[in-house]
PDB file of C-alpha atoms in Angstrom:
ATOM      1  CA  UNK D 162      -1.083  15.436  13.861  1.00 96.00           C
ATOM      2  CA  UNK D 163      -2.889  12.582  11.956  1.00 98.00           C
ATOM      3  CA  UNK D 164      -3.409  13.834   8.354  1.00 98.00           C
ATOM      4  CA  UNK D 165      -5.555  10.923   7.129  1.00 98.00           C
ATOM      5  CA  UNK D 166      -6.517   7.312   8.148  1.00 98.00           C
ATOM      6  CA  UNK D 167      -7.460   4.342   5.868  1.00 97.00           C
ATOM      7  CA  UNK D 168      -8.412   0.712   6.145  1.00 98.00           C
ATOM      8  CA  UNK D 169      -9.418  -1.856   3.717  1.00 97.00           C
ATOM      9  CA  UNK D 170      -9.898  -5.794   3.811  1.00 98.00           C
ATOM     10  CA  UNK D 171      -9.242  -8.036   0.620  1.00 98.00           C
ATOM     11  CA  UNK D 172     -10.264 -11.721  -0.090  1.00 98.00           C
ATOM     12  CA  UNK D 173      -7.798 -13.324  -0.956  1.00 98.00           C
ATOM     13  CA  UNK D 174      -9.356 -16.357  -2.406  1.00 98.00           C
ATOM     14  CA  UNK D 175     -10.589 -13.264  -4.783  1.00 98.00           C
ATOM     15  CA  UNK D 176      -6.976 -11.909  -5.535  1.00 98.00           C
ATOM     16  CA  UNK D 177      -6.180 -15.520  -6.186  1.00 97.00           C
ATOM     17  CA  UNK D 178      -8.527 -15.738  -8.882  1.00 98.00           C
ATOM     18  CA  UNK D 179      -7.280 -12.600 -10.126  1.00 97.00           C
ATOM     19  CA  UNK D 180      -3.915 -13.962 -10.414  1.00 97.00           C
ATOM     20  CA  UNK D 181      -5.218 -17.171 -12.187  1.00 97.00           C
ATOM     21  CA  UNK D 182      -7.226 -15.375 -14.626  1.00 98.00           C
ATOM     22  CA  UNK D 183      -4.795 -12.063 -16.063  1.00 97.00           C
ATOM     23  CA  UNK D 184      -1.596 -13.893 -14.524  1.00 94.00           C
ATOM     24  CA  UNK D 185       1.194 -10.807 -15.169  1.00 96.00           C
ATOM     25  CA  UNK D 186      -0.919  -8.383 -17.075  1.00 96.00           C
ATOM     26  CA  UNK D 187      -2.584  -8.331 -12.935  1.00 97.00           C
ATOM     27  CA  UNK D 188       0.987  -8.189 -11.148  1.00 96.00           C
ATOM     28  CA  UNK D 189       2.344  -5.585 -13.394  1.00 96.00           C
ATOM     29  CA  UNK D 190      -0.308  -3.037 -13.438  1.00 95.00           C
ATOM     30  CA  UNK D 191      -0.858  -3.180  -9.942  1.00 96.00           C
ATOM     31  CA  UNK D 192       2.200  -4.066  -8.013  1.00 97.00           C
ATOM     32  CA  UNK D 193       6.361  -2.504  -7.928  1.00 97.00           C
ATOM     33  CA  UNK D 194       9.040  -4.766  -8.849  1.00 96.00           C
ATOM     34  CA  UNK D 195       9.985  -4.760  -5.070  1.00 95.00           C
ATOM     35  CA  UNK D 196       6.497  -6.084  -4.563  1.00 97.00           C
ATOM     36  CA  UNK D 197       6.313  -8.799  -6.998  1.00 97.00           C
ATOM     37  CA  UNK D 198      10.014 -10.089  -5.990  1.00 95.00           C
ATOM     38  CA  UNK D 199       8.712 -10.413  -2.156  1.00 93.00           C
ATOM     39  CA  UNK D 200       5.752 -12.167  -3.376  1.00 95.00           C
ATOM     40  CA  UNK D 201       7.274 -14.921  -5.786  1.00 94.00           C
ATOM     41  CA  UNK D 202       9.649 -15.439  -2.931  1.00 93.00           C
ATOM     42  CA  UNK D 203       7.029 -16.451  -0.322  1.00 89.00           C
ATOM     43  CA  UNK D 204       4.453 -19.879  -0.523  1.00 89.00           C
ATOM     44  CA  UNK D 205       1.361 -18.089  -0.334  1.00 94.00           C
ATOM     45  CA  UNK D 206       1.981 -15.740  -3.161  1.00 96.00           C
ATOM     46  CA  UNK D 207      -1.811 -14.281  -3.453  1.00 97.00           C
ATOM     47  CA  UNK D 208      -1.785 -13.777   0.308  1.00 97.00           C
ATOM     48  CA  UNK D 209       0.885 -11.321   0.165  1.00 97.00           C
ATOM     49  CA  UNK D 210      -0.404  -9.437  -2.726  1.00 98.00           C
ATOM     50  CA  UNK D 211      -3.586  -9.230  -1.166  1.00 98.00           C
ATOM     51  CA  UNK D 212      -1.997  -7.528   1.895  1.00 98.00           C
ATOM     52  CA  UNK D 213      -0.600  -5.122  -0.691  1.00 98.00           C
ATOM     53  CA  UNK D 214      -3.596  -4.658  -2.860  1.00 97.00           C
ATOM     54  CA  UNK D 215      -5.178  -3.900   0.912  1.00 98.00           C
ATOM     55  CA  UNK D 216      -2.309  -1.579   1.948  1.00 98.00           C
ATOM     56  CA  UNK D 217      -2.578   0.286  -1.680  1.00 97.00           C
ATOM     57  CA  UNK D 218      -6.785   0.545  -1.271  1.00 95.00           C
ATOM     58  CA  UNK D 219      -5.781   2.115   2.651  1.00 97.00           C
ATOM     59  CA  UNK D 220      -3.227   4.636   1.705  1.00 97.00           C
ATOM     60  CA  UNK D 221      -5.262   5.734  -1.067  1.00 95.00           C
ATOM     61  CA  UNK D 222      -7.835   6.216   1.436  1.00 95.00           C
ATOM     62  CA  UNK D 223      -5.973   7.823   3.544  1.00 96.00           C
ATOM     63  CA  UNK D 224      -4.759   9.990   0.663  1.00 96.00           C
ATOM     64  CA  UNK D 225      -8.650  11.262   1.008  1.00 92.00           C
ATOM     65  CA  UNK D 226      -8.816  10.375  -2.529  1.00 85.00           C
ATOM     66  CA  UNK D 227      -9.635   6.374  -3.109  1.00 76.00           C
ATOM     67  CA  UNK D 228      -8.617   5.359  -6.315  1.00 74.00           C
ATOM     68  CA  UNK D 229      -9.589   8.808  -7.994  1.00 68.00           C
ATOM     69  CA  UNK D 230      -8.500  11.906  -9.223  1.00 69.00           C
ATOM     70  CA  UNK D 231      -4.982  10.470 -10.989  1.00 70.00           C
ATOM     71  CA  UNK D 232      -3.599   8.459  -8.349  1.00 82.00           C
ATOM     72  CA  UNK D 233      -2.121   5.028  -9.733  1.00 90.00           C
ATOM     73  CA  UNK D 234      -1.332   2.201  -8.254  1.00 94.00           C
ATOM     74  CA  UNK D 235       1.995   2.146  -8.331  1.00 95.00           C
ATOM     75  CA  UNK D 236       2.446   5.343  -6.919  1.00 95.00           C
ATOM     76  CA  UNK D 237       2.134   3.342  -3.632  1.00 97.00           C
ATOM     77  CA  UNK D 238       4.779   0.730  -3.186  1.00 97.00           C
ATOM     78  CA  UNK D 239       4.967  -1.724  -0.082  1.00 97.00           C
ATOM     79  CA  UNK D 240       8.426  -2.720   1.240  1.00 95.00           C
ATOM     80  CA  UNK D 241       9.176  -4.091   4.332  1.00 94.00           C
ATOM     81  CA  UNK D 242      12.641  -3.007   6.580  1.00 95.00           C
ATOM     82  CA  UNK D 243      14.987  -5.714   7.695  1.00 94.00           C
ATOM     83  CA  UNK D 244      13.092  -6.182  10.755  1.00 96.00           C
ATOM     84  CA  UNK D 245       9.865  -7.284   8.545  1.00 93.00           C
ATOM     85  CA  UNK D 246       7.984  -4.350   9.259  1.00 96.00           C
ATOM     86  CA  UNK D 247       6.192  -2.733   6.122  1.00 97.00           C
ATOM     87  CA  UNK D 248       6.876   0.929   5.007  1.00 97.00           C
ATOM     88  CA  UNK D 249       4.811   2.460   1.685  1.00 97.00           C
ATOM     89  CA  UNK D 250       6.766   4.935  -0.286  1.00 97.00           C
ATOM     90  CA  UNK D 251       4.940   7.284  -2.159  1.00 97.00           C
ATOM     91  CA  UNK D 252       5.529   8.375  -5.986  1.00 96.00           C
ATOM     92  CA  UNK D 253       4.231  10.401  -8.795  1.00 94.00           C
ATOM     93  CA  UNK D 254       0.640  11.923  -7.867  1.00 93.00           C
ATOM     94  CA  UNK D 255       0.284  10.337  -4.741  1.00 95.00           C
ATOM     95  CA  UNK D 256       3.519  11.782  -3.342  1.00 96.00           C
ATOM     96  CA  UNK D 257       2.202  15.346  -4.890  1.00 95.00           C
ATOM     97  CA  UNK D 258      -1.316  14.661  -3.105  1.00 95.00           C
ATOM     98  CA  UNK D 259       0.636  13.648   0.312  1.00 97.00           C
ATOM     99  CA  UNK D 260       2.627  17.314   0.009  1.00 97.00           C
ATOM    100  CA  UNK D 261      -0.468  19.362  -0.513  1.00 96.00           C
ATOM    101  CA  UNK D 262      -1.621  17.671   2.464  1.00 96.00           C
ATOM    102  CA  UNK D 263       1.155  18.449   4.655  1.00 97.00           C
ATOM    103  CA  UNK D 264       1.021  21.507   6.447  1.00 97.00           C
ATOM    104  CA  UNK D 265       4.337  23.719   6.028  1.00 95.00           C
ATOM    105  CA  UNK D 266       7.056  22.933   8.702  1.00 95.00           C
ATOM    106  CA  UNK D 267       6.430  19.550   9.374  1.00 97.00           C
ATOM    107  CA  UNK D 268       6.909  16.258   7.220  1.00 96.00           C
ATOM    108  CA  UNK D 269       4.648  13.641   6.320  1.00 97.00           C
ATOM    109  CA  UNK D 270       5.426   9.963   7.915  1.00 97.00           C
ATOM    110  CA  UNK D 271       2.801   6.996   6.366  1.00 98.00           C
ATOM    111  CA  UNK D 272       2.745   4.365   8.638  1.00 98.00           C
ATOM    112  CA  UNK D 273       1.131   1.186   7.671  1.00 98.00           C
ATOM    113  CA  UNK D 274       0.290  -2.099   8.840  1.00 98.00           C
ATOM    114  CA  UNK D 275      -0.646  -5.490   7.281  1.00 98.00           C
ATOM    115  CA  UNK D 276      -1.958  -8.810   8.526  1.00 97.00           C
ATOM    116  CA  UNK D 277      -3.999 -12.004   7.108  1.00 97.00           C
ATOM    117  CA  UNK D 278      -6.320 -14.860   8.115  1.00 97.00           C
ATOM    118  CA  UNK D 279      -7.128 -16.743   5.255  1.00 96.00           C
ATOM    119  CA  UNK D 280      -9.262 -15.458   3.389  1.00 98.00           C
ATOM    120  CA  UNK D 281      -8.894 -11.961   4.762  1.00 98.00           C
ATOM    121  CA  UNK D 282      -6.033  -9.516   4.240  1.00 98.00           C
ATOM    122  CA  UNK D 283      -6.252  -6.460   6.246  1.00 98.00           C
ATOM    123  CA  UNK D 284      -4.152  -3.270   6.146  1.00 98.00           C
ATOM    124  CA  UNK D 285      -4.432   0.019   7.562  1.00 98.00           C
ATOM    125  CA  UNK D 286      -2.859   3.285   6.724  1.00 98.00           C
ATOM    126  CA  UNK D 287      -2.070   6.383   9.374  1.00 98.00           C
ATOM    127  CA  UNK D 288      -0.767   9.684   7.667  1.00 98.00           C
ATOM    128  CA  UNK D 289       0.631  11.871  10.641  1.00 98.00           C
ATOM    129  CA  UNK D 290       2.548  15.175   9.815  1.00 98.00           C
ATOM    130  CA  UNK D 291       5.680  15.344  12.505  1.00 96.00           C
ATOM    131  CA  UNK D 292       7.636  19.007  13.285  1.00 95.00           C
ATOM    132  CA  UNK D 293      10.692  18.828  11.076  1.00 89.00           C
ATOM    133  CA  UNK D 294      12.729  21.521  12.869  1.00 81.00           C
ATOM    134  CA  UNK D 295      14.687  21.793   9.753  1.00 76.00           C
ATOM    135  CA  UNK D 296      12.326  22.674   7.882  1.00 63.00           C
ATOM    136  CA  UNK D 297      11.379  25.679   9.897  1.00 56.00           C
ATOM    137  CA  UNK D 298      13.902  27.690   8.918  1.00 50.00           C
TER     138      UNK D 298
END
């Protein structure tokens, strides 16, 4: 069952700017380590922030919450599996929202996914809660 969707699109000619203007006080409020290292690794660093900064905006979204009620950035992290595709882990109060949401027997799976067209970085966010037969018991 889908738990909670999200969506959100980022300029990244805007995230750029960001960048320009706070430099690291930006990238490490925002953004994990594992975030930052992907980033400085790639030639379009602001483009693949922005995707993050969308993906962040989108699970907090789908959290039902925005950026409210205690939920930090870096409670939602972006990786990506060897096969490229991006995963979001979920700490602190967003991973204590994501259990309240998640009905008892079942386990929460956020699935997430990320693309860009200069200037736009898009992400969406789909929480679904799948039967875990071990937790039933």
């Amino acid at each position: 069952m889908i738990l909670g969707i999200g969506t959100d699109l980022a300029n990244i000619d805007r995230i750029a700017g960001v960048l320009e203007r706070h430099g690291d006080r930006f990238r490490n409020r925002v953004f994990t380590e594992t975030e930052l290292t992907r980033a400085a690794r790639r030639m379009h660093e602001a483009a693949t922030l922005a995707k993050r900064w969308a993906a962040k905006e989108a699970c907090s979204k789908a959290l039902g919450t925005g950026l409210a009620m205690g939920i930090a950035w870096k409670d939602m992290a972006v990786s990506n599996l060897r096969s490229g595709q991006p995963t979001m882990q979920l700490t602190g109060w967003a991973a204590e929202r994501l259990a309240t949401m998640t009905p008892p027997g079942h386990r929460a799976h956020v699935h997430v996914t990320l693309t860009d067209d200069h200037p736009w970085a898009q992400a969406f966010v789909v929480i679904e809660a799948l039967p875990d037969p071990g937790l039933n018991g």
